[in-house]
Structures are given as structure tokens and as C-alpha cells.
CSV table of C-alpha atoms in Angstrom, one decimal:
chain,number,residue,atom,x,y,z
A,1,UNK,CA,25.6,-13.4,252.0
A,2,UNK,CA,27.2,-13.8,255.0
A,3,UNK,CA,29.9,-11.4,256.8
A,4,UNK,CA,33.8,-11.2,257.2
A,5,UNK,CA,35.3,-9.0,259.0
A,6,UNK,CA,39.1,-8.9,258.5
A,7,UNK,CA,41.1,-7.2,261.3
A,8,UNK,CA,44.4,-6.1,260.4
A,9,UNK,CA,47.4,-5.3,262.2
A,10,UNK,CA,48.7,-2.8,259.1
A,11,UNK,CA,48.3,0.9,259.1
A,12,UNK,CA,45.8,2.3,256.7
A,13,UNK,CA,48.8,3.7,254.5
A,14,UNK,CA,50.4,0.8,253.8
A,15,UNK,CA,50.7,-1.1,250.4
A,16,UNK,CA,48.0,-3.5,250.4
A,17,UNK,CA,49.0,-4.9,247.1
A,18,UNK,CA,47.9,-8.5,248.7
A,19,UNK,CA,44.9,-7.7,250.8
A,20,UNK,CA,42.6,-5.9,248.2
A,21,UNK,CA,42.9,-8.4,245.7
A,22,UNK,CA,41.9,-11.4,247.7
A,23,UNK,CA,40.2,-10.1,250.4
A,24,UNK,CA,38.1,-7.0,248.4
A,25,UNK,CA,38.1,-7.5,245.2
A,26,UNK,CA,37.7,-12.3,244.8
A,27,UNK,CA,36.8,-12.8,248.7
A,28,UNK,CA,34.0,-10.4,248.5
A,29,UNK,CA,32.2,-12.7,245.5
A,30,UNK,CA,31.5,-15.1,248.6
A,31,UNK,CA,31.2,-13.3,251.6
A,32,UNK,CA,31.0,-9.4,252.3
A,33,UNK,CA,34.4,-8.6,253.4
A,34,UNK,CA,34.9,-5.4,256.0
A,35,UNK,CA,38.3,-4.5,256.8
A,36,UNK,CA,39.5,-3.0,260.2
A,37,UNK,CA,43.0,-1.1,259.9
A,38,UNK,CA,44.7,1.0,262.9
A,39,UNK,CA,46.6,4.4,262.3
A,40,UNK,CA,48.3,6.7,265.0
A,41,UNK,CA,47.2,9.4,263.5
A,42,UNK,CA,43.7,10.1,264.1
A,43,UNK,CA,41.8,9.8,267.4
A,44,UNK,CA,38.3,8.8,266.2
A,45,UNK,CA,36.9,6.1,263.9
A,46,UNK,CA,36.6,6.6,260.4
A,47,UNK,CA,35.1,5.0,257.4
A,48,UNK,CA,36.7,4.8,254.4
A,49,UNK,CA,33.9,3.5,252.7
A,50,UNK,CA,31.3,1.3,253.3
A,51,UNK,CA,34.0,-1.8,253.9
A,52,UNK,CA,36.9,-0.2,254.8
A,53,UNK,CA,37.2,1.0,258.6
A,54,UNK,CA,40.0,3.1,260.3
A,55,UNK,CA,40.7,2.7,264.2
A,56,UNK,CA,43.0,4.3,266.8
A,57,UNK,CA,45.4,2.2,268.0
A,58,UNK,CA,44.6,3.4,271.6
A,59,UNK,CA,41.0,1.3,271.3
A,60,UNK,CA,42.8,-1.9,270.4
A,61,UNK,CA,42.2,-2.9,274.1
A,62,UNK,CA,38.2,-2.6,273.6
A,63,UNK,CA,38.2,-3.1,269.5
A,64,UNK,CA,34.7,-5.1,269.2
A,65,UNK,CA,33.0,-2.0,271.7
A,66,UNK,CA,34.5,0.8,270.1
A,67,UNK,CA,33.4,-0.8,266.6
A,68,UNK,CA,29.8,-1.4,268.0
A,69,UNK,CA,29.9,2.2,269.3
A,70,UNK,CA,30.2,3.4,265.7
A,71,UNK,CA,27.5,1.5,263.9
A,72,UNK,CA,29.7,-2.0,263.0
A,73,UNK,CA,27.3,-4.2,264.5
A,74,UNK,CA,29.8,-7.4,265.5
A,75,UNK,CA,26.6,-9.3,265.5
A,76,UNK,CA,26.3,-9.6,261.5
A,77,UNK,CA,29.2,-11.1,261.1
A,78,UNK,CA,29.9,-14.7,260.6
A,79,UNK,CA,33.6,-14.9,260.7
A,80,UNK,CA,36.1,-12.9,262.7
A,81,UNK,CA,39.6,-13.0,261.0
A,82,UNK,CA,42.6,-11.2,263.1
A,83,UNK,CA,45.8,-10.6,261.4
A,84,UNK,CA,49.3,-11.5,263.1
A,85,UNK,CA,48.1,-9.6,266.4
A,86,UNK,CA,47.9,-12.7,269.2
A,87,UNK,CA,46.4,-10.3,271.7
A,88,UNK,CA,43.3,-8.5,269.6
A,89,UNK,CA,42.8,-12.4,268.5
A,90,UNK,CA,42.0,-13.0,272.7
A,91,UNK,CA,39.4,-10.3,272.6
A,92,UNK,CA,38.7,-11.9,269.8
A,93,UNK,CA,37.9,-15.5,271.6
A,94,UNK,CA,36.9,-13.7,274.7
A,95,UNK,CA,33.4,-12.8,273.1
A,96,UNK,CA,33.2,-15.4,270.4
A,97,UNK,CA,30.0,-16.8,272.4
A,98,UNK,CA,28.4,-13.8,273.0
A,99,UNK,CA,28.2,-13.1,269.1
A,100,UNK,CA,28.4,-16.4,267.7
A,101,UNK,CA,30.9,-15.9,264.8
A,102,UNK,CA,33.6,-18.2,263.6
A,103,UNK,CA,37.4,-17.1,265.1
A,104,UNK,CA,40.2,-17.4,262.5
A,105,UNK,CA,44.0,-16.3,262.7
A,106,UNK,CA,46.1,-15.2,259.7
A,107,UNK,CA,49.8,-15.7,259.6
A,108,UNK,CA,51.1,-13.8,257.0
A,109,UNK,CA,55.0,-13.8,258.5
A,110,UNK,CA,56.8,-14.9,261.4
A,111,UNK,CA,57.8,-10.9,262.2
A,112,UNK,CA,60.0,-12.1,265.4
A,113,UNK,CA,61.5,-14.7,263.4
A,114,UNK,CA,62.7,-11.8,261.0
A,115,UNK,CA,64.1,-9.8,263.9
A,116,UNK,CA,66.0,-12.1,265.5
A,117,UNK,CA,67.7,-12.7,262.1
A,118,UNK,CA,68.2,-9.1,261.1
A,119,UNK,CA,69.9,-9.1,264.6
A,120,UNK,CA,72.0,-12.0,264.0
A,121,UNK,CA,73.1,-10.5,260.6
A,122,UNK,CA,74.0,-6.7,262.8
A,123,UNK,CA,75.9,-9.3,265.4
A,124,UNK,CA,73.6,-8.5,268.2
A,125,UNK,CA,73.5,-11.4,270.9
A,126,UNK,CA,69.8,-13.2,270.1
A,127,UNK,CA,70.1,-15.6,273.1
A,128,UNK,CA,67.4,-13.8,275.5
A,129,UNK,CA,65.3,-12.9,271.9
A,130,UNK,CA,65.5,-16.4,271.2
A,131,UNK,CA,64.3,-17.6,274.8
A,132,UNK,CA,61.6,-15.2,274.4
A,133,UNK,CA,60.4,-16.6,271.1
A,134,UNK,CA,60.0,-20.1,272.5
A,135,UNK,CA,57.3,-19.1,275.1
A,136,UNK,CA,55.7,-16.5,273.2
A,137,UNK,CA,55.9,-19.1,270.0
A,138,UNK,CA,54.1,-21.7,273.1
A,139,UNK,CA,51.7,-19.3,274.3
A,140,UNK,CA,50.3,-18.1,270.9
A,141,UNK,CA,50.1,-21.9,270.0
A,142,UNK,CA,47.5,-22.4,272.7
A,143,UNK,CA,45.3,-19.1,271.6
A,144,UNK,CA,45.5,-20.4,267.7
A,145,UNK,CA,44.0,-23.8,268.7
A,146,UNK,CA,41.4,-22.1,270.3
A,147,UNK,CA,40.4,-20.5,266.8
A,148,UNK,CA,38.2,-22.5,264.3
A,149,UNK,CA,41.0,-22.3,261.7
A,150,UNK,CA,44.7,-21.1,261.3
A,151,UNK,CA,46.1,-19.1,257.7
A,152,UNK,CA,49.0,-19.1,257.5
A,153,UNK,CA,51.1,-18.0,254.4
A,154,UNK,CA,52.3,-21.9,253.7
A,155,UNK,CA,52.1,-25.0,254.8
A,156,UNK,CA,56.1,-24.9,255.5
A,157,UNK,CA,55.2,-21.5,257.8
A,158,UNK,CA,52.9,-23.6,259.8
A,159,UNK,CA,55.1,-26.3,260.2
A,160,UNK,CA,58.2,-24.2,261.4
A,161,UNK,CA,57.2,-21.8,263.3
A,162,UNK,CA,53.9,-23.7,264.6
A,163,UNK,CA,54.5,-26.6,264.0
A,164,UNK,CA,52.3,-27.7,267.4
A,165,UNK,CA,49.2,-25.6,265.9
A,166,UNK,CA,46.3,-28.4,265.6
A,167,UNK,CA,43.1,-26.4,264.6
A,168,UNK,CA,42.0,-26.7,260.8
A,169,UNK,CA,44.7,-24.9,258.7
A,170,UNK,CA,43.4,-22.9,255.4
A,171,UNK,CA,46.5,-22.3,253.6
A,172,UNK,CA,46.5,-18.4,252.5
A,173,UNK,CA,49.2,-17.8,249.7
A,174,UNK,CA,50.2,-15.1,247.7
A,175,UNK,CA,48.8,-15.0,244.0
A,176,UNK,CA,48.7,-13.3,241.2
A,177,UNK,CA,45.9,-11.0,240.2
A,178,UNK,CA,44.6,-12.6,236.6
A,179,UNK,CA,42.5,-8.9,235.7
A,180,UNK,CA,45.6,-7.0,236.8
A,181,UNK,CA,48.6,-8.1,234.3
A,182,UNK,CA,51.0,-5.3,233.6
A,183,UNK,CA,51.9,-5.2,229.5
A,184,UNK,CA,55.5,-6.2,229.3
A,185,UNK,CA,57.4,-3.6,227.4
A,186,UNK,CA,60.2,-4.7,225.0
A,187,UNK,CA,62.9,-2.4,224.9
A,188,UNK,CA,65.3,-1.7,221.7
A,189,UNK,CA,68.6,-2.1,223.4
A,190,UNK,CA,70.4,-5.0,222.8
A,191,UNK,CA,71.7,-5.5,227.2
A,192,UNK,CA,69.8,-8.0,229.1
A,193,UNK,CA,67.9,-5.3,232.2
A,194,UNK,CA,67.2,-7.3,235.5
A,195,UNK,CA,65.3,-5.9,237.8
A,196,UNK,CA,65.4,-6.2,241.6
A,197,UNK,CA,62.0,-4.6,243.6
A,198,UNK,CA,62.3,-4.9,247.9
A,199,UNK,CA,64.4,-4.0,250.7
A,200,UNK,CA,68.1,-4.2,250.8
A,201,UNK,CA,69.9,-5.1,254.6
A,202,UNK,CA,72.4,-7.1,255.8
A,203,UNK,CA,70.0,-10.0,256.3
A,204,UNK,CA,68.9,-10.1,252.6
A,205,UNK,CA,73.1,-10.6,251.4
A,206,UNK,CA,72.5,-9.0,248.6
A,207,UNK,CA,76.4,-7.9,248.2
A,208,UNK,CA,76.2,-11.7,246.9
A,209,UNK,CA,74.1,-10.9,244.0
A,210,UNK,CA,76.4,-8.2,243.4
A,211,UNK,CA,79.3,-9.9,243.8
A,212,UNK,CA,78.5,-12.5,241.2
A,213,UNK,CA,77.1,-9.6,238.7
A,214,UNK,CA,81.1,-8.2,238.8
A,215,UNK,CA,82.2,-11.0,238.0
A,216,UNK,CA,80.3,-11.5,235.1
A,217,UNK,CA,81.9,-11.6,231.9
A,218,UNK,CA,79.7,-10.4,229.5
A,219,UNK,CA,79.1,-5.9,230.0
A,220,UNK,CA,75.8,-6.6,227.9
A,221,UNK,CA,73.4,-5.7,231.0
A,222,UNK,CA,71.5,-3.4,233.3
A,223,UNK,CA,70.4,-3.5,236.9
A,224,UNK,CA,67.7,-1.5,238.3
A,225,UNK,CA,66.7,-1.7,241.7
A,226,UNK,CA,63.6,0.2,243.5
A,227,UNK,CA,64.2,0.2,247.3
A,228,UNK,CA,62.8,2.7,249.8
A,229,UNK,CA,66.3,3.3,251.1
A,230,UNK,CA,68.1,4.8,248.1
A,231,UNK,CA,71.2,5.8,250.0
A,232,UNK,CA,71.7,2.2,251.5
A,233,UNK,CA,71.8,1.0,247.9
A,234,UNK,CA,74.0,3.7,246.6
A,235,UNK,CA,76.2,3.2,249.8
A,236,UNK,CA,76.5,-0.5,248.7
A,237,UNK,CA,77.3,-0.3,245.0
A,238,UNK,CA,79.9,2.0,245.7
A,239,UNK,CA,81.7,-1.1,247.0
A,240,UNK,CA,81.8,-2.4,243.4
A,241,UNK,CA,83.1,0.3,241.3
A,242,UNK,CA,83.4,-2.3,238.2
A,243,UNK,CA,79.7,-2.3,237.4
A,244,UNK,CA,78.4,0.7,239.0
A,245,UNK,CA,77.6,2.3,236.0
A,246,UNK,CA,75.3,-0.6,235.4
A,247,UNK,CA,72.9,-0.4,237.9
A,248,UNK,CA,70.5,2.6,238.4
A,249,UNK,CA,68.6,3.2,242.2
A,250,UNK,CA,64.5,3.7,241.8
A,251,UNK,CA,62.0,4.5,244.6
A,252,UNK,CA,59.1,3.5,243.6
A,253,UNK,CA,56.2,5.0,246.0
A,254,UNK,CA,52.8,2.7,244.7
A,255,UNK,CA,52.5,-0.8,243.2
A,256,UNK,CA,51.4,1.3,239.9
A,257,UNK,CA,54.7,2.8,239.8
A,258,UNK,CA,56.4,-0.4,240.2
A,259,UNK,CA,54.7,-2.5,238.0
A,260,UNK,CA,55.6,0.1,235.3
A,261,UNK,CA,59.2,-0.1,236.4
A,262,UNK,CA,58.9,-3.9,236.2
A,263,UNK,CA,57.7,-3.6,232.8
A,264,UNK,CA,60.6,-2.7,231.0
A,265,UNK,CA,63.2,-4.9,232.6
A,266,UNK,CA,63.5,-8.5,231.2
A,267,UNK,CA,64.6,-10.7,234.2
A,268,UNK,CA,63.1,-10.1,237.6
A,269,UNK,CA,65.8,-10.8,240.7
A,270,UNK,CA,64.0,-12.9,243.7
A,271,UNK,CA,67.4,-14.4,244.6
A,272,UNK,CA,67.5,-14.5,249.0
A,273,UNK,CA,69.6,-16.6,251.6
A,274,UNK,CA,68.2,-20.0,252.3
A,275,UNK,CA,66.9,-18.7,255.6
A,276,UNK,CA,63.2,-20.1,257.1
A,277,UNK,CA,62.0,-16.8,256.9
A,278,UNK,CA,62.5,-16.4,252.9
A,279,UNK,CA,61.9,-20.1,252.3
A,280,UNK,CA,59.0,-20.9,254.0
A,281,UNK,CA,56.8,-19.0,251.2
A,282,UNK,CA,57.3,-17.7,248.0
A,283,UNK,CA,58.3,-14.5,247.9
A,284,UNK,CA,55.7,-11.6,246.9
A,285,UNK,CA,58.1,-10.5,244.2
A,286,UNK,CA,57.8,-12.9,242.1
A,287,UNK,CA,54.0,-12.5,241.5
A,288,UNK,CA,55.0,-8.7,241.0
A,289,UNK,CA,57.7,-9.8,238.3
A,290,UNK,CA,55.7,-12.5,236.5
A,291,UNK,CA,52.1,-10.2,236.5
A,292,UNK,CA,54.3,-8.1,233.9
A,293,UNK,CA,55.7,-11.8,232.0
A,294,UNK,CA,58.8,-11.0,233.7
A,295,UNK,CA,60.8,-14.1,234.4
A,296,UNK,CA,62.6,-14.1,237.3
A,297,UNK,CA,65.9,-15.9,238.8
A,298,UNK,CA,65.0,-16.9,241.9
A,299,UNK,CA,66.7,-19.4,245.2
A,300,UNK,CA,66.1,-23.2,244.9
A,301,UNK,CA,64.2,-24.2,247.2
A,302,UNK,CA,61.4,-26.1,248.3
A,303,UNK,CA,58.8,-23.2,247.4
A,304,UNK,CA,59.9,-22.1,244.8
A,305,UNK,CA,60.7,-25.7,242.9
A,306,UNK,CA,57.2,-26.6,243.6
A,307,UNK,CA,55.8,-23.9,241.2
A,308,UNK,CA,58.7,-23.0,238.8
A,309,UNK,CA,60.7,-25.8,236.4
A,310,UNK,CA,64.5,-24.3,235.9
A,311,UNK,CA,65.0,-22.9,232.4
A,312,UNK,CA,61.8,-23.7,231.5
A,313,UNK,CA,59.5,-20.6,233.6
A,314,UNK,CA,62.3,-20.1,235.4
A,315,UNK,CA,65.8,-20.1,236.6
A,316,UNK,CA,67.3,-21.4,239.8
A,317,UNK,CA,70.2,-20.6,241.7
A,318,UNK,CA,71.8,-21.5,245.1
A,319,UNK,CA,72.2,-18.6,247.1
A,320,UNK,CA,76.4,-18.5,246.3
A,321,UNK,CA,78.5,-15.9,244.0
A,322,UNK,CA,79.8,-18.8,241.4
A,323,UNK,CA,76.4,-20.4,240.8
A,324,UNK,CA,74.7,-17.4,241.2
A,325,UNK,CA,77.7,-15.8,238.2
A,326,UNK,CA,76.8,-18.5,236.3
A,327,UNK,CA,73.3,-18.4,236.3
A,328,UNK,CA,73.0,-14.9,235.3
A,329,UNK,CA,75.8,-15.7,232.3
A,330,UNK,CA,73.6,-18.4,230.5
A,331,UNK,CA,70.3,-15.5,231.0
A,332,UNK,CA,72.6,-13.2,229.2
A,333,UNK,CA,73.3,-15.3,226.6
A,334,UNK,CA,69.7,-16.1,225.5
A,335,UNK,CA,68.1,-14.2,222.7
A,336,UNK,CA,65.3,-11.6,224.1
A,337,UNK,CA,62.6,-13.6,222.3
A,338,UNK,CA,63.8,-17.1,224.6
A,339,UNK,CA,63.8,-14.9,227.5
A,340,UNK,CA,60.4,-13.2,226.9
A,341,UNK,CA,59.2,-17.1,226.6
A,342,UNK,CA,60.0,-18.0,229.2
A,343,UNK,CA,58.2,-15.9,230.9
A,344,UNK,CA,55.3,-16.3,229.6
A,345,UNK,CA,55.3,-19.9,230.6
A,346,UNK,CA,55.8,-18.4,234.1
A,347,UNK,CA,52.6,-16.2,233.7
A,348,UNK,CA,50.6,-19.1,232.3
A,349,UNK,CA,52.0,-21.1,235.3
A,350,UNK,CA,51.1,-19.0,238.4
A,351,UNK,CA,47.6,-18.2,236.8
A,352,UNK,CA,47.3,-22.1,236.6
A,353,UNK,CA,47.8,-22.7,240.3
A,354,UNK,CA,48.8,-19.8,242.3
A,355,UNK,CA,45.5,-17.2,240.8
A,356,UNK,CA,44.0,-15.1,243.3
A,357,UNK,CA,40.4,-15.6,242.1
A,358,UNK,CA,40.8,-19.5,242.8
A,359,UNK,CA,42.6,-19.1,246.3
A,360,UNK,CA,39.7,-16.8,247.5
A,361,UNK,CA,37.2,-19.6,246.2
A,362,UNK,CA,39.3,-22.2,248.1
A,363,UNK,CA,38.8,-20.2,251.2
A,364,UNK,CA,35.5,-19.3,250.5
A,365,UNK,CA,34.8,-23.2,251.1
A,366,UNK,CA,36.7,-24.1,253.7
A,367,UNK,CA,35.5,-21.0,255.8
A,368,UNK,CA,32.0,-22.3,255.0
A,369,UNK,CA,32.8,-26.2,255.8
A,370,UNK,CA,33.7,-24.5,259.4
């Protein structure tokens, strides 16, 4: 079987909720997968186990040695893959002839993209960040098209924040893990729970959410949210003392943890501004919501329209307190049972077309065809 090895630019204590069902558990059917992540903690190399490696981040300069040094023999493998970090993919391309394996860069999110907009939202002055982006976006461009393929998240990614990448382009999207469903627990009361997982900011807007939920008619519902800033959140409801005593704050600290949160809500919250870097892919908590049956209301938009039908395995909802208000009235006023259907049609949909085992098989091939 031949080798991948995956080089990450994510600390080995990170949630890697994505990576270790594609790329361990579905990519390894098809190719043996080793896994290269960096911490600032230790100062010499480390195996996890016999696929998982750990790396100082002060041998990033001289990655491919250092790994040779300890027994990774860079000759084995077939395909290189370097995530997000343009620089490690040049050392990368710099010794793709010695070895002879296939260079591929993975996009999973445009991370300067996403600070120039968290600046915009503080009202920091982007011009010079912006300027920057163009001929760092231009330069990267050039090191991509050396690579024999390009993975980024979407297709939409690719064409908006590269849209001038030529090489072959293996689209890598997020899934949903079809041996890892979460039971979906019905609870007795009679309020509708929804149930918002991720990071609250001022780029994410989500006094909008809460600005349509106090406006809501109808006091038959629950919010829960799990953040990793708790205070920010409580800070933030505080500014809507009508419904406070609706919504409860959760910090979830594993996936495990949150799925069970998930589990016994009834209506997952994906809704985020119409901004390129929330709708040029579908956002990962959605596949956490529906792995539990969980439907979700969710941003129209060209991802997530693809997938979803609205009302049917899902609702839509412009990114605006009225239709947003509105939205979440009709959800209230279905029956548990209508809700509870609806998503499962959502489960049944994302395991049709968006199923981790199939995306690894899709890559499988087009790595091979290479």
C-alpha cells in the first residue's frame, strides 16, 4: 500500500474532529496515512504511535531531516500533503526530486482572510492587511501550481481566494462520520431546545440571532450554547434581559462532550453573516448537529442550498433579525415528531453525499490518477 504522509500545521492538542476520521480512520483503507503535528512544548520528536508523529516547531526549517533523523524514512512515501503552511510546502517542493513523491497542498481556511475580517468587525484599519494579502495571496499561488494537486475545503474557497490556482484541484470537504452517529435524545418538556456549538465574536453577529430570539413571541423555548469563552457569552446575553433566563452557557472540552450536549437539543443553530469566509464552505457544525439527527437552521447560501432543501432537511434564513424571528417562530410551532423528521431527512441526506467514507475514496482516486 503505498504512503501518505500528512503534515499539519495544528498542535497535537487540538480537536481533530475532521482529520482522524478522513485521514486515519477512511484514508488509511487506501493508503497508509502518517501524520506530522508541531507543539511548543516539547524539544524532541515524539511518536504517538506508529502514525502519529510530534515535532518541535523550531525544526520546521529542516522538517524532512529532522524526520529522517528519527527513523521516518521520507523515501517510503508516495505523497507529501502540507496543511495551510506555504513555507513547510517549499521544503516541501525543494526535495520533491530527490525523493520522488507526489507534492499536494491542503486548504482547509483562508486564516488571513478571517483576520482581516475580525479586524474590520473591532474597526481596525485593514488597508496595509489588505495590501499584504494580495501579494502573499500572489506568491502562494505560484508555490501551489508547483504542487501536483491543490485541496482545498470547496470549490467556492478555490475560486475566491485562489481563484488563479491552475494545478489539479481534489476538493476536500467536511463530512459526516457514518460509524460515529450520536443517539438523538428526546426530551419530555414540551419547549422547542436549540442548540448553538462554536465561537462567539463580533465577526460572527450573533447579537442578530439573539436579537430575533427576543423578539420571538412564543416563551416555549431553550437556548444552549457551548463556547470556549463562557464570560463573552454571559457578557452578551446580559444585553437581552427578556430571554436570559432562556439560554444556558456550556463549555464543552471534547467532541464527546459535545455531541452529548447536541443530543438533547432539537434544532441545531449554524446561522452566520453572508461573509466569504463562512460561505465558501459549509460549516463544520452542521455535520456535528446532523451526526446526532439534529436539524439545524442554517444561512442561505450557495453551500448550504446545494445540500439542504428548506423545510424539508432543513431551514433557511437570511442573515437579518425579521427573517431570522420568523424562521425560528414557524420551528416552534411544529410538533417535536415534524421536527425530529426533519432531521432525519438531513442525516439521510449528508450520508448520501457529503459521508466521509466516500470523500476518502474520492481522494484515494484522484491522488492515484496523479
Amino acid at each position: 500500500m503505498k504512503k501518505l504522509l500528512y503534515i499539519t500545521d495544528q498542535d497535537e492538542y487540538m480537536d481533530h474532529s475532521f482529520m482522524a476520521p478522513l485521514f486515519e480512520k477512511y484514508l488509511n483503507q487506501y493508503l497508509t496515512v502518517d501524520i506530522v503535528f508541531f507543539t511548543e512544548f516539547k524539544s524532541d520528536f515524539e511518536r504517538k504511535n506508529a502514525h502519529r508523529f510530534t515535532m518541535p516547531t523550531r525544526y520546521k526549517d529542516v522538517l524532512l531531516d529532522e524526520l529522517n533523523r528519527n527513523d521516518v524514512a521520507i523515501e517510503s512515501y508516495a505523497y507529501v500533503m502540507v496543511r495551510n503552511d506555504i513555507d513547510i510546502m517549499k521544503l516541501v517542493l525543494a526535495e520533491k526530486d530527490k525523493y520522488q513523491y507526489k507534492t499536494v497542498f491542503r486548504l482547509s481556511s483562508p486564516k488571513r482572510r478571517v483576520k482581516i475580517r475580525c479586524c474590520i468587525a473591532e474597526g481596525g484599519n485593514t488597508l496595509l492587511d489588505k495590501v499584504t494579502d494580495k501579494f502573499k495571496t500572489f506568491s502562494e499561488t505560484k508555490v501551489i501550481n508547483m504542487c501536483d494537486a491543490f485541496l482545498p475545503t470547496s470549490e467556492s474557497m478555490h475560486k475566491v481566494f485562489f481563484p488563479n490556482v491552475t494545478t489539479k484541484t481534489i476538493i476536500c470537504p467536511p463530512g459526516i462520520d457514518p460509524n460515529m452517529l450520536h443517539p438523538n435524545i428526546q426530551h419530555k418538556g414540551e419547549e422547542k431546545r436549540f442548540f448553538y456549538a462554536g465561537t462567539l465574536d463580533k465577526v460572527r453577529e450573533f447579537e442578530t440571532v439573539l436579537e430575533a430570539f427576543s423578539k420571538v413571541e412564543s416563551d416555549s423555548w431553550k437556548l444552549s450554547i457551548s463556547t470556549r469563552d463562557p464570560q463573552y457569552a454571559l457578557d452578551m446575553i446580559k444585553q437581552y434581559k427578556n430571554i436570559e433566563r432562556n439560554i444556558e452557557i456550556h463549555n464543552a472540552k471534547t467532541r464527546d462532550e459535545l455531541l452529548d450536549l447536541i443530543a438533547k437539543a432539537d434544532i441545531g443553530v449554524a446561522l452566520l453573516p453572508d461573509y466569504p469566509v463562512y460561505n465558501t464552505s459549509t460549516p463544520v457544525k452542521i455535520f456535528d448537529y446532523y451526526t446526532s439527527a439534529i436539524p439545524c437552521i442554517m444561512t442561505n447560501s450557495g453551500h448550504t442550498n446545494k445540500i439542504f432543501t428548506d423545510c424539508h432537511d432543513a431551514w433557511f434564513s437570511k442573515f437579518e433579525r425579521d427573517d431570522i424571528k420568523e424562521k425560528l417562530e414557524y420551528i416552534i410551532s411544529l410538533s417535536k415528531e415534524a421536527i425530529a423528521e426533519v432531521g432525519v431527512k438531513g442525516q439521510k441526506r449528508l450520508l448520501d453525499i457529503r459521508n466521509y467514507e466516500k470523500i476518502a475514496e474520492d481522494i484515494a482516486i484522484q491522488l492515484e490518477a496523479l
